[in-house]
mmCIF file of C-alpha atoms in Angstrom:
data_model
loop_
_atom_site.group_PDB
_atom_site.id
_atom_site.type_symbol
_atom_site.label_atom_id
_atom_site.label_comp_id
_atom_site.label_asym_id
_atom_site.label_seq_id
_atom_site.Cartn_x
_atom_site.Cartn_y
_atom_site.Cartn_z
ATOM 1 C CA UNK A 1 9.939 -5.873 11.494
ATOM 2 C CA UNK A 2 12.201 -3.348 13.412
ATOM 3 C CA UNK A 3 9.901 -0.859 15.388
ATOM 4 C CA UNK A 4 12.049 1.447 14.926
ATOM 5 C CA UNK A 5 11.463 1.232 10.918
ATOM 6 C CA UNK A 6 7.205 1.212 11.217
ATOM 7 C CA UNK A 7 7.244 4.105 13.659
ATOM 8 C CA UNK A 8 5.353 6.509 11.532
ATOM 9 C CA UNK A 9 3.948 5.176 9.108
ATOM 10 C CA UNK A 10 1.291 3.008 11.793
ATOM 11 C CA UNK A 11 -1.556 5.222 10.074
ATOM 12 C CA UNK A 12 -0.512 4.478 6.340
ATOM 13 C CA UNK A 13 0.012 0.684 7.107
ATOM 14 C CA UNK A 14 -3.563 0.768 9.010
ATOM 15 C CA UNK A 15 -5.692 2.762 6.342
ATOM 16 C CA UNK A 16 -3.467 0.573 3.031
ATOM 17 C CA UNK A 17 -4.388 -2.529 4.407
ATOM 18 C CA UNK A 18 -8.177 -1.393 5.522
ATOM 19 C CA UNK A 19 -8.267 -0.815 1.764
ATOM 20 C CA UNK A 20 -7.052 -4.276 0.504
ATOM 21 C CA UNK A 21 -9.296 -5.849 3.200
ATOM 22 C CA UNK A 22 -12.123 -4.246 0.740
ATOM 23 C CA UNK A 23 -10.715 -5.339 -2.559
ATOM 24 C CA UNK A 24 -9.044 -8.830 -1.242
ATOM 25 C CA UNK A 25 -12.536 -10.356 -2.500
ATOM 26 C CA UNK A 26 -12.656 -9.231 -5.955
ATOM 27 C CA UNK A 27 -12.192 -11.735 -8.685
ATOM 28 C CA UNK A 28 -8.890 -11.311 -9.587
ATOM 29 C CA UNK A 29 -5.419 -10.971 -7.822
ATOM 30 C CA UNK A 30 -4.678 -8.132 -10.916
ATOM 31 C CA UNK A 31 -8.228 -6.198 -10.104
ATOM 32 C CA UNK A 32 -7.738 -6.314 -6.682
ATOM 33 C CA UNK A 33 -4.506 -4.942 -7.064
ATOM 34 C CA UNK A 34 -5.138 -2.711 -9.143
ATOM 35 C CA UNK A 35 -8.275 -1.466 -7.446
ATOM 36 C CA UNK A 36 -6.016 -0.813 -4.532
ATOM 37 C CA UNK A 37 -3.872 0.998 -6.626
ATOM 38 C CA UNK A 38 -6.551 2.959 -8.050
ATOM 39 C CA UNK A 39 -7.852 4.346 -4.972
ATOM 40 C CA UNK A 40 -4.590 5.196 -3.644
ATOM 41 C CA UNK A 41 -3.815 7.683 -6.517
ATOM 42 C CA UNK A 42 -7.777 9.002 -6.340
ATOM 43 C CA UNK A 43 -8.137 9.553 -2.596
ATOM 44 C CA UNK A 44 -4.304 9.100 -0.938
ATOM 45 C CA UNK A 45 -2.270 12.822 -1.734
ATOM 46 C CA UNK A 46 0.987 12.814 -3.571
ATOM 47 C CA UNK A 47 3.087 13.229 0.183
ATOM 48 C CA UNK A 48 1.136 9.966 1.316
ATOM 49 C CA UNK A 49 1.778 7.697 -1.452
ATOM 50 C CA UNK A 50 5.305 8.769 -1.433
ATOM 51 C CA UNK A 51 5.444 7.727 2.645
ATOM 52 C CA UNK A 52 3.905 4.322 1.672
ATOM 53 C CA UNK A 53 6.334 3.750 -1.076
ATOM 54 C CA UNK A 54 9.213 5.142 1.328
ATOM 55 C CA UNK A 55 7.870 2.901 3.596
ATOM 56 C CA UNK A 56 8.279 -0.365 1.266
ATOM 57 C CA UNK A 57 11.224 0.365 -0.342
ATOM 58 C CA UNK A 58 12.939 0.894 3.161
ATOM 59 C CA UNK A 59 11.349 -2.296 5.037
ATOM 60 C CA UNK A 60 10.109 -4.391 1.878
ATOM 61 C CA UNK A 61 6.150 -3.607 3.322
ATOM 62 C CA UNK A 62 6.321 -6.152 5.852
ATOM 63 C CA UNK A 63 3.441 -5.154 7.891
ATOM 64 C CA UNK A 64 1.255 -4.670 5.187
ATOM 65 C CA UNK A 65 -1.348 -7.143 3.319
ATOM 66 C CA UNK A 66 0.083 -8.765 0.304
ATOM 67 C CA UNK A 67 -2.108 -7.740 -2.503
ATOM 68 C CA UNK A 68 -1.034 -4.155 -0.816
ATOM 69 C CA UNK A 69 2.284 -4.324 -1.801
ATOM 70 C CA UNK A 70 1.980 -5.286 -4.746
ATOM 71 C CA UNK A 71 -0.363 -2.078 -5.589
ATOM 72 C CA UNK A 72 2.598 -0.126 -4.136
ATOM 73 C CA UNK A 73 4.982 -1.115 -6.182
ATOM 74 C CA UNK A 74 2.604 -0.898 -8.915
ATOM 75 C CA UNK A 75 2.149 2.738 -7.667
ATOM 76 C CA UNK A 76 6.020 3.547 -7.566
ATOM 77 C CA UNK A 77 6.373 1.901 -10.998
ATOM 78 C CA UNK A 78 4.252 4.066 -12.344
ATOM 79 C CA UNK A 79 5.350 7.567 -10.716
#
């Protein structure tokens, strides 16, 4: 990943993948994911999920957990 890509969005990557750490353990890669997803539109504002879907379409989400990504691009399929 090319610092100069990540710089600025440290915070995003930090608090998306403290999320996924909390729904990683849930039964299912789809609930998981969408659990992630879910609490990204409830508690993230409009400007920050934009920046974390900037963010992935720009670097492919590199730095963030797997089951992360995949609720972002859930997220930007569904804005």
């Amino acid at each position: 990943m090319n610092i100069v890509m990540k710089e600025g969005y440290e915070d995003l990557i930090f608090m998306a993948n403290q999320i996924g750490d909390f729904f990683k353990n849930y039964p299912t890669t789809e609930e998981a994911v969408e659990g992630i997803a879910n609490h990204l539109r409830k508690f993230w504002s409009p400007s920050m999920r934009q920046r974390i879907i900037g963010y992935v379409e720009k670097t492919e989400g590199g730095d963030l957990a797997p089951l992360v990504r995949l609720a972002v691009e859930k997220l930007k399929s569904s804005s």
